[in-house]
GROMACS .gro file of C-alpha atoms in nm:
model
   88
    1MET     CA    1   5.074   5.213   2.433
    2VAL     CA    2   5.101   5.095   2.798
    3ALA     CA    3   5.176   4.739   2.682
    4VAL     CA    4   5.442   4.864   2.456
    5HIS     CA    5   5.605   5.056   2.730
    6PHE     CA    6   5.568   4.752   2.962
    7PHE     CA    7   5.757   4.515   2.730
    8ALA     CA    8   6.008   4.783   2.633
    9GLY     CA    9   6.092   4.828   2.993
   10VAL     CA   10   6.112   4.468   3.107
   11GLY     CA   11   6.369   4.445   3.379
   12ARG     CA   12   6.417   4.817   3.408
   13ALA     CA   13   6.100   4.942   3.586
   14PRO     CA   14   6.148   5.125   3.910
   15ALA     CA   15   6.029   4.939   4.214
   16THR     CA   16   5.744   5.190   4.272
   17THR     CA   17   5.599   5.135   3.916
   18SER     CA   18   5.298   4.902   3.881
   19LEU     CA   19   5.343   4.671   3.576
   20ARG     CA   20   4.966   4.583   3.583
   21VAL     CA   21   4.798   4.642   3.251
   22ASN     CA   22   4.425   4.676   3.312
   23VAL     CA   23   4.299   4.754   2.966
   24PRO     CA   24   4.194   4.495   2.702
   25THR     CA   25   4.518   4.365   2.560
   26LEU     CA   26   4.623   4.187   2.240
   27VAL     CA   27   4.973   4.053   2.217
   28ILE     CA   28   5.108   4.003   1.856
   29TRP     CA   29   5.426   3.807   1.865
   30GLY     CA   30   5.677   3.715   1.591
   31GLU     CA   31   5.792   3.360   1.651
   32GLN     CA   32   6.128   3.448   1.484
   33ASP     CA   33   6.201   3.722   1.744
   34SER     CA   34   6.571   3.688   1.824
   35TYR     CA   35   6.580   3.988   2.068
   36LEU     CA   36   6.324   3.892   2.327
   37GLY     CA   37   6.243   3.546   2.475
   38SER     CA   38   5.916   3.391   2.370
   39GLU     CA   39   5.827   3.364   2.741
   40LEU     CA   40   5.745   3.734   2.725
   41ALA     CA   41   5.468   3.661   2.480
   42GLU     CA   42   5.248   3.510   2.744
   43PRO     CA   43   5.204   3.765   3.018
   44ASP     CA   44   5.106   3.656   3.360
   45ARG     CA   45   4.723   3.690   3.391
   46ASP     CA   46   4.776   3.871   3.731
   47ASP     CA   47   4.971   4.138   3.550
   48VAL     CA   48   4.737   4.152   3.240
   49PRO     CA   49   4.392   4.044   3.360
   50ASN     CA   50   4.215   4.163   3.048
   51LEU     CA   51   4.441   3.984   2.808
   52ASP     CA   52   4.219   3.893   2.513
   53ARG     CA   53   4.471   3.666   2.335
   54VAL     CA   54   4.824   3.620   2.218
   55GLU     CA   55   4.865   3.592   1.833
   56ARG     CA   56   5.184   3.421   1.733
   57LEU     CA   57   5.299   3.486   1.378
   58PRO     CA   58   5.539   3.202   1.285
   59ASP     CA   59   5.727   3.387   1.000
   60ALA     CA   60   5.762   3.727   1.174
   61SER     CA   61   6.061   3.849   1.359
   62HIS     CA   62   6.101   4.117   1.633
   63TRP     CA   63   5.969   4.360   1.366
   64VAL     CA   64   5.638   4.178   1.339
   65HIS     CA   65   5.456   4.499   1.215
   66HIS     CA   66   5.699   4.517   0.918
   67ASP     CA   67   5.726   4.140   0.849
   68GLU     CA   68   5.357   4.073   0.853
   69HIS     CA   69   5.198   4.419   0.807
   70GLU     CA   70   4.873   4.306   0.647
   71ARG     CA   71   4.812   4.040   0.918
   72VAL     CA   72   4.907   4.283   1.200
   73ASN     CA   73   4.671   4.544   1.051
   74GLN     CA   74   4.386   4.303   1.035
   75LEU     CA   75   4.443   4.177   1.388
   76LEU     CA   76   4.437   4.531   1.518
   77ILE     CA   77   4.123   4.623   1.313
   78ASP     CA   78   3.948   4.307   1.454
   79PHE     CA   79   4.060   4.377   1.810
   80PHE     CA   80   3.944   4.742   1.811
   81ALA     CA   81   3.619   4.687   1.612
   82PRO     CA   82   3.397   4.629   1.915
   83ALA     CA   83   3.492   4.971   2.047
   84LEU     CA   84   3.370   5.148   1.738
   85PRO     CA   85   3.041   5.335   1.763
   86ALA     CA   86   2.752   5.157   1.587
   87GLY     CA   87   2.722   5.226   1.216
   88ASN     CA   88   3.104   5.276   1.157
   0.00000   0.00000   0.00000
């Protein structure tokens, strides 16, 4: 949830708050997002050093998890799969 909070608070973070995200990160971006600029889809590697990748979904809006729910679910399953214990 750190990344969600980071992007939800863009431009509003207190000066004493570090915006660095040190955990493995997957960004899922709807290309039709009319609320946030597409430049936010590509975080600076200094701020997100463990960025795995950015997945851009061309037909999804700001509500990417509603617009492309099956694709988002599969991306999340694939992203988290390496963290599962063996045999699961």
